[in-house]
XYZ file of C-alpha atoms in Angstrom:
696
model
C 43.477 -14.211 55.091
C 43.190 -17.160 52.832
C 45.002 -20.380 54.624
C 47.158 -22.099 52.094
C 45.777 -25.534 50.366
C 46.469 -28.893 52.041
C 48.212 -32.010 50.739
C 46.608 -35.103 52.940
C 48.580 -37.952 53.495
C 46.429 -41.276 54.552
C 48.483 -44.051 56.319
C 49.075 -45.920 59.175
C 52.645 -45.964 58.831
C 54.110 -43.461 61.318
C 57.896 -43.695 59.326
C 55.907 -43.399 55.807
C 53.791 -40.170 57.191
C 57.000 -38.688 58.859
C 59.097 -39.117 55.827
C 56.841 -37.772 53.347
C 56.215 -34.487 55.606
C 59.823 -33.934 56.043
C 60.439 -34.339 51.828
C 57.563 -32.236 51.044
C 58.644 -29.579 53.448
C 62.577 -29.280 51.997
C 60.975 -29.354 48.511
C 59.510 -26.289 46.148
C 56.133 -27.936 45.918
C 54.781 -24.672 47.096
C 52.925 -23.351 50.507
C 50.975 -26.207 51.370
C 49.967 -27.662 54.891
C 50.546 -31.255 55.247
C 48.091 -33.420 57.277
C 48.561 -36.698 58.223
C 45.152 -39.159 59.047
C 44.874 -42.919 59.435
C 41.254 -43.637 58.688
C 39.122 -43.457 55.734
C 36.402 -42.184 57.811
C 38.292 -39.271 59.522
C 39.561 -38.301 55.863
C 36.133 -38.226 54.394
C 35.082 -35.663 57.038
C 37.927 -33.812 56.687
C 37.279 -33.787 52.980
C 33.818 -31.946 53.578
C 35.936 -29.130 55.093
C 37.424 -28.557 51.650
C 40.796 -26.652 50.173
C 42.490 -30.316 49.732
C 45.109 -29.923 46.713
C 46.274 -33.633 46.495
C 45.761 -36.948 48.500
C 48.986 -39.508 48.924
C 47.252 -42.675 49.699
C 48.146 -45.777 51.306
C 45.131 -47.967 50.397
C 45.973 -49.938 53.577
C 43.835 -48.379 56.375
C 42.867 -49.430 59.627
C 38.955 -49.378 58.520
C 39.640 -49.907 54.702
C 41.750 -52.073 52.653
C 43.003 -52.201 49.435
C 41.573 -51.012 46.034
C 38.130 -50.681 47.867
C 39.889 -47.515 49.883
C 40.770 -45.812 46.653
C 37.238 -46.463 45.046
C 35.352 -44.989 48.045
C 37.731 -42.152 48.284
C 37.720 -41.235 44.382
C 34.200 -41.636 44.706
C 33.945 -39.466 47.191
C 35.952 -36.195 45.522
C 36.730 -36.999 42.009
C 37.572 -33.851 41.313
C 41.344 -33.864 43.749
C 44.185 -35.495 42.273
C 45.412 -38.677 44.207
C 48.493 -40.592 44.393
C 48.985 -44.059 45.400
C 51.721 -45.244 47.954
C 52.280 -48.819 47.581
C 54.255 -51.612 48.923
C 56.402 -53.914 46.831
C 54.240 -56.578 45.553
C 51.133 -54.683 45.073
C 51.419 -53.333 41.762
C 48.232 -54.773 40.491
C 46.285 -52.332 42.881
C 48.249 -49.311 41.651
C 47.220 -50.318 37.855
C 43.756 -50.695 38.933
C 43.792 -47.358 40.463
C 45.301 -45.508 37.707
C 42.532 -47.164 35.454
C 40.107 -45.805 37.836
C 41.111 -42.223 37.895
C 44.213 -42.230 40.274
C 46.868 -39.382 38.910
C 49.809 -41.293 39.797
C 51.586 -43.990 42.278
C 54.742 -44.319 43.638
C 56.525 -47.081 45.702
C 57.284 -46.446 49.081
C 60.990 -47.455 48.883
C 61.125 -44.231 47.053
C 59.047 -41.421 48.939
C 62.458 -40.299 50.754
C 63.712 -39.689 47.100
C 63.058 -36.679 44.681
C 60.362 -38.754 42.876
C 57.831 -37.871 45.603
C 57.936 -33.905 45.396
C 57.878 -34.436 41.726
C 55.130 -36.628 41.424
C 53.065 -34.220 43.712
C 54.039 -31.275 41.921
C 53.260 -32.821 38.317
C 49.511 -33.977 39.578
C 49.087 -30.425 41.408
C 49.866 -28.551 37.817
C 47.990 -31.267 35.835
C 45.093 -30.892 37.939
C 45.256 -26.742 37.769
C 45.425 -27.138 33.802
C 42.364 -29.493 33.932
C 40.647 -26.827 36.275
C 41.552 -24.235 33.765
C 40.797 -26.165 30.674
C 37.167 -27.014 32.197
C 36.229 -23.839 33.230
C 37.336 -22.465 29.789
C 35.330 -25.029 28.169
C 32.459 -24.624 30.554
C 32.839 -20.755 30.077
C 32.892 -21.516 25.955
C 29.808 -23.554 26.143
C 27.757 -20.972 28.047
C 28.608 -18.723 25.825
C 27.736 -20.845 22.790
C 24.396 -21.922 24.675
C 23.337 -17.868 25.246
C 23.898 -16.895 21.985
C 21.018 -16.641 19.412
C 22.826 -18.464 16.670
C 23.044 -22.252 16.200
C 26.892 -23.366 16.284
C 28.034 -26.964 15.109
C 31.782 -28.282 15.113
C 33.167 -31.248 13.797
C 36.264 -33.157 13.637
C 39.154 -33.377 11.033
C 36.929 -36.449 9.293
C 33.851 -34.441 9.476
C 31.847 -36.120 12.140
C 30.065 -34.087 14.923
C 31.990 -32.843 17.690
C 29.801 -30.016 19.080
C 26.543 -28.543 19.090
C 25.031 -25.914 21.223
C 21.377 -25.815 22.536
C 20.274 -23.842 19.303
C 21.788 -26.463 16.686
C 20.024 -28.794 19.139
C 16.535 -27.351 18.425
C 16.867 -26.633 15.072
C 18.335 -30.063 13.850
C 16.320 -31.896 16.499
C 19.457 -33.812 17.684
C 20.701 -33.651 21.212
C 24.560 -33.155 21.672
C 24.902 -36.585 23.045
C 23.009 -38.276 19.951
C 24.655 -36.461 17.474
C 28.586 -36.668 18.902
C 30.356 -39.009 16.487
C 27.667 -39.107 13.720
C 28.679 -37.678 9.830
C 27.757 -34.274 9.618
C 25.445 -34.950 6.639
C 23.226 -36.974 8.667
C 22.683 -34.317 11.432
C 22.682 -30.857 9.147
C 20.671 -32.059 6.031
C 20.093 -28.874 3.999
C 18.525 -28.461 0.282
C 18.333 -25.606 -2.158
C 14.832 -23.614 -1.528
C 14.337 -23.295 -5.310
C 15.067 -26.717 -6.969
C 14.964 -28.835 -3.632
C 17.942 -30.444 -4.607
C 20.312 -31.594 -1.878
C 23.177 -28.831 -1.135
C 26.451 -28.913 0.372
C 26.799 -27.868 3.710
C 29.273 -24.961 4.129
C 31.135 -26.591 6.982
C 32.286 -29.548 4.619
C 32.927 -26.967 2.156
C 34.983 -24.839 4.505
C 37.237 -27.913 5.521
C 37.457 -29.174 1.636
C 38.635 -25.818 0.725
C 40.322 -24.651 3.867
C 38.726 -21.430 3.951
C 35.809 -19.598 5.363
C 32.731 -19.925 3.207
C 28.770 -18.669 3.339
C 25.975 -20.574 2.121
C 25.544 -20.258 -1.647
C 22.050 -20.868 -2.044
C 18.594 -20.374 -0.524
C 19.382 -22.884 2.168
C 16.633 -24.965 3.823
C 17.741 -27.094 6.884
C 15.559 -30.358 7.108
C 15.034 -31.016 11.193
C 14.950 -34.623 12.027
C 11.305 -34.688 12.243
C 11.058 -33.310 8.633
C 10.232 -29.622 9.388
C 11.829 -27.210 7.487
C 13.543 -23.852 8.079
C 15.010 -21.329 6.097
C 18.690 -20.558 7.152
C 21.912 -18.712 6.430
C 25.043 -19.826 7.509
C 28.991 -19.265 7.424
C 31.887 -21.765 8.267
C 35.583 -21.700 8.706
C 38.071 -24.462 9.491
C 39.829 -25.124 12.589
C 43.851 -25.697 12.661
C 46.051 -27.213 15.087
C 49.375 -25.998 16.313
C 50.988 -26.843 13.154
C 48.493 -25.321 10.989
C 46.938 -28.881 9.963
C 43.353 -28.821 9.543
C 41.578 -30.307 12.776
C 37.883 -29.914 12.027
C 35.405 -26.643 11.509
C 33.245 -24.862 13.204
C 29.851 -23.665 11.465
C 27.302 -20.707 12.723
C 23.796 -20.525 11.289
C 20.778 -19.003 12.056
C 16.761 -19.510 11.182
C 15.553 -16.676 8.881
C 12.314 -18.076 7.877
C 10.491 -15.341 9.279
C 12.709 -12.707 7.589
C 12.619 -14.441 4.206
C 8.897 -14.661 4.541
C 8.724 -10.785 4.928
C 11.100 -10.161 2.744
C 9.228 -12.016 0.237
C 6.189 -10.784 1.531
C 7.274 -7.214 1.300
C 8.589 -7.819 -2.538
C 4.836 -9.110 -3.289
C 3.378 -5.911 -1.788
C 5.800 -3.646 -4.003
C 4.306 -5.493 -6.854
C 0.586 -6.258 -5.773
C -2.359 -4.419 -4.890
C -3.063 -4.923 -1.130
C -6.870 -5.030 -1.660
C -7.442 -7.381 -4.533
C -3.575 -9.080 -4.392
C -3.660 -8.223 -8.029
C -0.528 -7.133 -9.853
C -0.055 -3.163 -9.607
C 0.914 -0.704 -12.141
C 4.473 -1.504 -11.737
C 4.564 -5.217 -12.316
C 1.821 -4.449 -15.035
C 4.347 -2.039 -16.918
C 7.022 -4.793 -16.638
C 4.706 -7.289 -18.094
C 3.544 -5.083 -20.854
C 7.157 -4.489 -21.685
C 7.858 -8.162 -21.997
C 4.950 -8.879 -23.710
C 5.582 -6.153 -26.350
C 9.012 -7.364 -27.023
C 7.773 -11.052 -27.695
C 4.856 -9.742 -29.768
C 7.822 -7.993 -31.579
C 9.630 -10.962 -32.254
C 6.496 -13.149 -33.182
C 5.044 -10.628 -35.291
C 1.874 -10.467 -33.222
C -0.500 -8.049 -31.857
C -1.255 -7.431 -28.162
C -4.486 -5.719 -26.720
C -4.742 -3.506 -23.503
C -8.087 -3.346 -21.749
C -8.737 -0.206 -19.323
C -11.785 -1.045 -17.221
C -13.626 1.616 -15.166
C -16.765 0.622 -13.207
C -19.711 2.782 -13.484
C -20.951 4.541 -10.650
C -18.853 2.866 -8.035
C -17.991 6.313 -6.243
C -21.620 6.231 -5.608
C -21.865 3.076 -3.914
C -18.505 3.763 -2.304
C -19.873 6.806 -0.903
C -23.535 5.933 -0.022
C -23.004 2.277 1.569
C -19.359 2.873 2.974
C -16.264 1.872 2.290
C -16.415 -1.417 3.579
C -19.086 -2.379 0.975
C -16.827 -0.748 -1.782
C -14.149 -2.814 -0.837
C -15.682 -5.815 -0.821
C -17.233 -5.087 -4.310
C -13.977 -4.422 -5.625
C -12.836 -7.634 -4.449
C -15.413 -9.724 -5.939
C -14.946 -7.641 -9.647
C -11.090 -8.804 -9.358
C -12.254 -12.135 -8.346
C -14.470 -12.009 -11.771
C -12.007 -10.499 -14.153
C -9.424 -13.136 -13.027
C -11.820 -15.962 -13.728
C -12.493 -14.116 -17.015
C -9.315 -14.165 -18.215
C -6.358 -16.931 -19.420
C -3.748 -17.946 -17.571
C -1.298 -15.804 -19.579
C -3.188 -12.622 -19.402
C -2.742 -10.186 -16.701
C -5.330 -8.358 -14.625
C -4.013 -5.241 -12.657
C -5.743 -3.117 -10.448
C -4.548 0.560 -11.230
C -6.290 2.055 -8.089
C -9.636 3.176 -7.422
C -12.266 1.315 -9.402
C -9.769 1.105 -12.595
C -8.550 -2.120 -13.621
C -6.046 -2.941 -16.670
C -5.853 -6.038 -18.316
C -3.264 -7.341 -20.570
C -4.188 -9.737 -23.637
C -0.447 -10.703 -24.531
C -1.302 -12.514 -27.833
C -4.053 -11.404 -29.942
C -4.679 -13.104 -33.048
C -7.415 -10.456 -34.202
C -8.126 -7.073 -33.362
C -12.015 -8.637 -33.287
C -10.826 -10.995 -30.242
C -10.052 -8.293 -27.907
C -13.739 -7.031 -28.381
C -14.998 -10.597 -28.106
C -13.203 -10.637 -24.356
C -14.267 -7.212 -23.878
C -17.841 -7.989 -24.446
C -17.636 -11.293 -22.291
C -16.076 -9.291 -19.279
C -19.032 -6.531 -19.456
C -21.382 -9.343 -19.291
C -19.765 -11.058 -16.218
C -19.259 -7.515 -14.248
C -22.858 -6.705 -14.771
C -23.921 -10.144 -12.820
C -25.558 -8.981 -9.662
C -23.146 -9.241 -6.562
C -24.399 -10.358 -3.142
C -22.604 -8.705 -0.556
C -24.011 -8.912 2.772
C -27.762 -8.717 2.647
C -27.664 -6.644 -0.346
C -27.753 -7.149 -4.192
C -25.576 -4.675 -5.786
C -25.599 -3.798 -9.446
C -22.810 -2.355 -11.334
C -21.516 -2.097 -14.997
C -18.133 -1.456 -16.631
C -16.753 0.718 -19.376
C -14.104 -0.608 -21.335
C -11.362 0.972 -23.475
C -8.966 -0.750 -25.809
C -5.933 0.066 -27.164
C -3.828 -2.257 -29.707
C -0.160 -3.149 -30.088
C 1.433 -2.166 -32.596
C -1.562 -0.319 -33.922
C -1.944 2.285 -31.214
C 1.381 2.462 -29.682
C 4.846 0.733 -29.245
C 5.368 0.965 -25.143
C 3.685 0.256 -22.215
C 2.454 3.935 -21.257
C 1.349 4.752 -24.487
C -0.934 1.897 -24.594
C -2.550 2.508 -21.170
C -2.764 6.175 -21.854
C -4.344 5.204 -24.825
C -6.712 2.481 -23.377
C -7.559 4.971 -20.907
C -8.862 7.581 -23.416
C -10.970 4.999 -24.995
C -12.699 3.979 -21.622
C -13.532 7.759 -21.373
C -14.998 7.707 -24.503
C -17.181 4.736 -23.810
C -18.327 6.445 -20.793
C -19.477 9.259 -22.703
C -21.145 6.568 -25.442
C -23.471 5.648 -22.204
C -21.517 3.502 -20.303
C -21.723 -0.403 -19.820
C -19.662 -0.632 -23.641
C -16.445 -0.674 -24.897
C -14.363 1.373 -27.517
C -11.291 1.031 -29.464
C -9.041 3.477 -29.303
C -8.831 6.009 -32.660
C -6.669 8.931 -33.058
C -9.129 11.786 -32.655
C -9.996 10.506 -29.212
C -6.505 11.769 -28.270
C -7.873 15.533 -29.072
C -11.081 14.752 -27.011
C -9.114 13.437 -23.968
C -6.699 16.498 -23.776
C -9.931 18.746 -23.867
C -11.515 16.472 -21.178
C -8.340 16.546 -18.855
C -8.363 20.183 -19.335
C -12.027 20.541 -18.228
C -11.602 18.432 -15.200
C -8.609 20.250 -13.928
C -10.412 23.648 -14.065
C -13.469 22.065 -12.551
C -11.044 20.722 -9.580
C -9.626 24.184 -9.244
C -13.378 25.867 -9.298
C -13.871 25.904 -5.894
C -10.710 26.880 -4.499
C -11.065 30.182 -7.219
C -14.459 30.695 -5.734
C -16.001 30.446 -9.481
C -18.903 29.154 -8.455
C -22.116 31.140 -8.353
C -25.897 30.785 -7.791
C -28.985 32.029 -9.334
C -32.285 31.647 -7.828
C -35.474 30.961 -9.692
C -38.802 31.727 -8.056
C -41.518 29.526 -7.069
C -44.709 31.163 -7.316
C -48.742 30.753 -6.740
C -50.357 30.377 -9.991
C -53.233 32.292 -9.245
C -51.933 35.361 -7.573
C -48.242 35.723 -9.066
C -46.814 35.704 -5.399
C -43.493 34.716 -4.993
C -43.071 31.850 -2.143
C -39.752 30.387 -2.770
C -36.789 30.054 -4.907
C -35.124 27.341 -6.269
C -31.052 27.655 -5.753
C -29.254 27.065 -9.387
C -25.442 26.351 -9.421
C -23.679 27.900 -12.204
C -19.839 28.100 -13.031
C -18.517 31.334 -14.137
C -15.568 30.482 -15.610
C -12.950 33.518 -16.889
C -12.377 32.144 -20.417
C -15.654 30.031 -20.961
C -18.214 31.962 -19.283
C -21.123 31.063 -17.588
C -21.052 27.398 -17.536
C -24.284 25.373 -17.487
C -24.524 22.534 -14.594
C -25.477 20.093 -17.464
C -22.008 20.426 -18.790
C -20.110 20.085 -15.504
C -22.405 18.224 -12.990
C -21.995 14.493 -14.727
C -17.996 14.906 -14.597
C -18.326 16.403 -10.967
C -19.850 13.028 -10.109
C -17.480 11.177 -11.822
C -14.394 12.389 -10.531
C -15.686 12.791 -7.248
C -16.268 16.455 -6.466
C -20.192 16.162 -6.402
C -20.012 16.143 -2.299
C -18.144 18.993 -1.982
C -20.267 21.238 -4.360
C -23.319 20.096 -2.837
C -22.143 21.428 0.558
C -20.974 24.651 -1.043
C -24.528 25.197 -2.762
C -26.381 24.297 0.645
C -24.411 26.485 2.472
C -24.351 29.542 0.232
C -27.931 28.979 -0.265
C -28.593 29.271 3.394
C -26.275 32.098 3.738
C -27.998 34.118 1.098
C -31.501 33.548 2.493
C -29.871 34.667 5.858
C -28.906 37.746 4.257
C -32.606 38.536 2.656
C -33.771 37.585 6.210
C -31.667 40.058 7.944
C -32.334 42.952 5.032
C -36.239 42.692 5.941
C -36.964 40.445 2.750
C -40.289 38.727 2.590
C -40.158 35.292 4.276
C -39.474 32.466 1.751
C -38.214 29.155 1.256
C -35.186 28.189 -0.532
C -34.818 24.613 -2.142
C -31.644 22.802 -2.875
C -30.998 19.874 -5.226
C -29.284 16.912 -3.401
C -27.471 14.471 -5.405
C -27.409 10.500 -4.824
C -23.506 10.717 -3.312
C -24.644 13.642 -0.862
C -27.758 12.030 0.334
C -25.984 8.380 0.901
C -22.958 10.225 2.406
C -21.973 9.382 5.808
C -21.897 13.031 6.958
C -24.802 14.466 4.879
C -27.196 14.384 8.253
C -24.570 16.204 10.271
C -23.495 18.591 7.673
C -27.383 19.554 7.450
C -27.470 20.362 10.870
C -24.070 22.017 10.949
C -25.105 24.661 8.114
C -28.617 25.499 9.720
C -26.781 26.447 12.985
C -24.240 28.292 11.176
C -26.588 30.521 9.383
C -29.560 30.352 11.905
C -31.850 29.199 9.167
C -35.262 28.177 10.568
C -35.336 24.604 9.207
C -38.639 24.849 7.833
C -37.306 27.447 5.230
C -34.834 24.892 3.844
C -36.418 22.350 1.215
C -34.221 19.799 -0.154
C -35.013 18.158 -3.814
C -34.354 14.476 -4.309
C -35.272 12.552 -7.265
C -37.288 9.389 -7.479
C -34.412 7.298 -8.267
C -32.732 8.263 -5.041
C -35.557 7.510 -2.762
C -36.045 4.133 -4.091
C -32.688 2.963 -4.290
C -32.241 1.483 -0.767
C -35.794 2.069 0.792
C -34.949 1.319 4.403
C -32.012 3.510 4.623
C -33.592 6.426 2.864
C -36.544 6.491 5.085
C -34.457 6.765 8.009
C -32.342 9.591 6.820
C -35.838 11.509 5.190
C -37.293 10.710 9.009
C -34.104 12.488 10.573
C -34.225 15.367 8.276
C -38.041 15.844 8.875
C -37.047 15.821 12.957
C -35.064 19.076 12.067
C -37.983 20.591 10.799
C -36.527 20.632 6.964
C -39.064 20.256 3.968
C -38.555 17.495 1.392
C -39.440 17.396 -2.004
C -39.256 14.979 -5.006
C -37.845 16.603 -8.143
C -38.681 15.364 -11.541
C -41.739 13.610 -10.412
C -43.370 11.165 -12.764
C -39.718 10.551 -15.056
C -38.691 7.717 -12.507
C -40.060 4.391 -10.981
C -42.063 5.209 -7.833
C -43.871 2.551 -5.353
C -46.569 4.580 -4.137
C -47.065 2.126 -1.050
C -43.424 3.562 -0.206
C -44.563 7.245 -1.270
C -47.237 7.395 1.329
C -44.635 6.526 3.797
C -41.910 8.946 3.220
C -42.619 12.073 4.825
C -42.606 13.989 1.491
C -43.890 17.879 1.568
C -43.931 18.491 -2.130
C -44.055 16.920 -5.492
C -42.571 18.566 -8.496
C -44.069 17.782 -12.094
C -41.387 17.460 -14.707
C -41.093 20.162 -16.916
C -41.116 17.674 -19.817
C -44.893 16.952 -19.169
C -45.710 20.545 -19.039
C -43.482 21.577 -22.017
C -45.752 19.158 -24.163
C -48.999 19.675 -22.771
C -50.773 20.625 -25.905
C -48.525 18.038 -28.127
C -49.617 15.247 -26.062
C -52.887 15.112 -24.597
C -51.646 12.303 -22.280
C -49.582 14.545 -20.557
C -52.844 16.484 -19.397
C -53.738 13.078 -17.750
C -50.672 12.544 -16.058
C -50.714 16.250 -14.854
C -54.094 15.619 -13.297
C -53.305 12.193 -11.845
C -50.063 13.915 -9.894
C -52.160 16.698 -8.856
C -54.835 14.542 -7.235
C -52.204 12.024 -6.021
C -50.579 14.894 -4.316
C -54.315 15.894 -2.707
C -54.500 12.592 -1.823
C -51.172 12.157 0.167
C -51.250 15.905 1.544
C -48.321 16.965 -0.816
C -48.313 20.233 -2.412
C -47.895 20.286 -5.764
C -45.538 22.550 -8.230
C -44.552 22.462 -11.853
C -41.819 22.803 -13.386
C -40.833 24.619 -16.649
C -43.601 26.814 -16.962
C -42.927 28.774 -20.148
C -45.929 30.204 -21.345
C -49.492 31.425 -19.917
C -51.434 28.884 -21.939
C -49.512 26.505 -19.715
C -50.059 28.374 -16.565
C -53.586 28.600 -17.107
C -53.734 24.690 -17.708
C -52.492 24.089 -14.549
C -54.557 26.062 -12.823
C -57.607 24.514 -14.459
C -56.129 21.249 -13.056
C -55.853 22.679 -9.438
C -51.667 22.817 -9.654
C -51.359 25.790 -7.188
C -47.620 26.796 -7.489
C -45.424 26.945 -10.802
C -42.063 27.536 -11.610
C -40.362 28.461 -14.897
C -39.184 31.083 -17.620
C -42.883 32.345 -17.799
C -42.379 33.979 -14.362
C -38.700 34.458 -14.331
C -35.302 33.115 -15.368
C -32.962 32.090 -12.846
C -31.245 35.641 -11.474
C -28.394 36.663 -9.252
C -29.152 37.132 -5.649
C -29.542 40.903 -5.903
C -32.032 40.594 -8.809
C -34.166 37.971 -6.753
C -34.316 40.528 -3.794
C -35.831 42.990 -6.055
C -38.228 40.533 -7.396
C -39.004 39.765 -3.541
C -42.690 41.344 -2.593
C -43.415 41.975 -6.506
C -46.297 40.114 -8.274
C -45.261 38.196 -11.008
C -47.498 36.996 -13.995
C -50.217 35.194 -12.986
């Protein structure tokens, strides 16, 4: 059971103590125990036990006299209400005690009246109210200091009345420093866009007597000058009569969220890799430029730029190198245009440039020529010097169209014509290009579906010993069997397959099907031969090329020495160090290696002697014109001699006549391939040729 609270009487006067006890016992003050003490020291000891509701103090005790008694007591227990009991003539002591914190005083000649219970009752109730208010205020302050938002309140004239801890941190002012200072001194905000001073919502709420929010992109200037973006709301505070007594404002730091929002908005309109405007932003700018050009009766030009053979670099050297190359190209393009122009990345290696004010059409040609020259300058990426060129298509407003989509489309069409014209040049759009573009798109679409629809087939051209006519191998040659167009030769679709990124998939298909066919011939008891497959630059430089070769050999159970991979000189010499690594890995598998079209490219004999090459194939252009150009005979003799010196086999391509075959034999060329022996035939026809002797 909780003991009742105690009222403590401190006096040396026995009668006073008796009267006080009797009066309080007969009153309705409450359920209190009354204790009587006569010394200050005993009182201080008793106070340590707690549960004292009030103290009635006669300041003249046996061990302490006068105002000092009160001062010692109030210092020890400032939270307990004290009523001074004072004799006549000691009014100054009572007044001084009231100034120092006493709750009330009562002259001793009145302690027997109703005044004593009323005084005790008042001080106890007042203390209870003060305690409740303190707890409420403490609870509110703890709550306000615990939330994540900043809180500031002001009085009715706009001076600071309260700051919570978050507000202290964001303003740089402590609560103690800020109290009583004007709001605009503590809470300084500016408009983020104009940097002009902005009205604090708290001041506005008091002025308009209504809740308000921050009306601008507000930035709070901290005491030390640091800035932070904020959002805020405020409301007035009213007293019991409805009069404005001040206001309160809540705000939060939104610097990070505002930066994130702007970053997201930027990303929505810019390319991540190059930070250039993307399709969406470009289209908007073109639309605005068209409106401006229409009002001024001016022209604008769209340049659609595509990097030549970028995919080969990206596939062979990796996406990291490709990305860095694109970034450097973007920097060069940005440096090549005016501030009013727009350079945009459309995706991949495609860029579009808006020239919003073109006085003469020739200006677009001059700008394109300058861009092409700038792009063609070597790029330093790591330890590599890379070379790349660009093809540009140009469309002009209003000549070629009146909206962004049409102008971009026609510039794209002109760019394809620039590529068809040899790359590294520019072309203006003309109307008949559109028909060509439709045909090209139809061709590309059909080509993309050819693998899935199993429209590719392989034909095989025999390789023979010139002296005996014995078939010793076959070259696998891809053909496209289109349902409407018939048999499409590789020269018609291989270059486009390279441009649109299909060449690696097609190359894998050829390698796998050639090895499968060889396995079929071997299982049927056919004469053992070697099958050769052409390897494109993109395949050879691809990250998975070696793994693909291993997997296909394992899948088809072909002896590695029965597979011959043909590569051109240009592929081998492009990156000598990496080429040597791949070639030696292939040789370690047991695969044979041949240089196709030998003599048409640039080769370093020192590197050829180091590469683990098995076969040199004399290009058919030398064989075809033996009789017309005597110098070709010298070249053929030199190649045969070189092959013997390097211990390479030598085979001549494009042998079409008996005279050519006899000439090659006379120059000690042991092997040949061409229409004289057999055109490329399907797998069944080739199987019938195996074991036979061809013309020799």
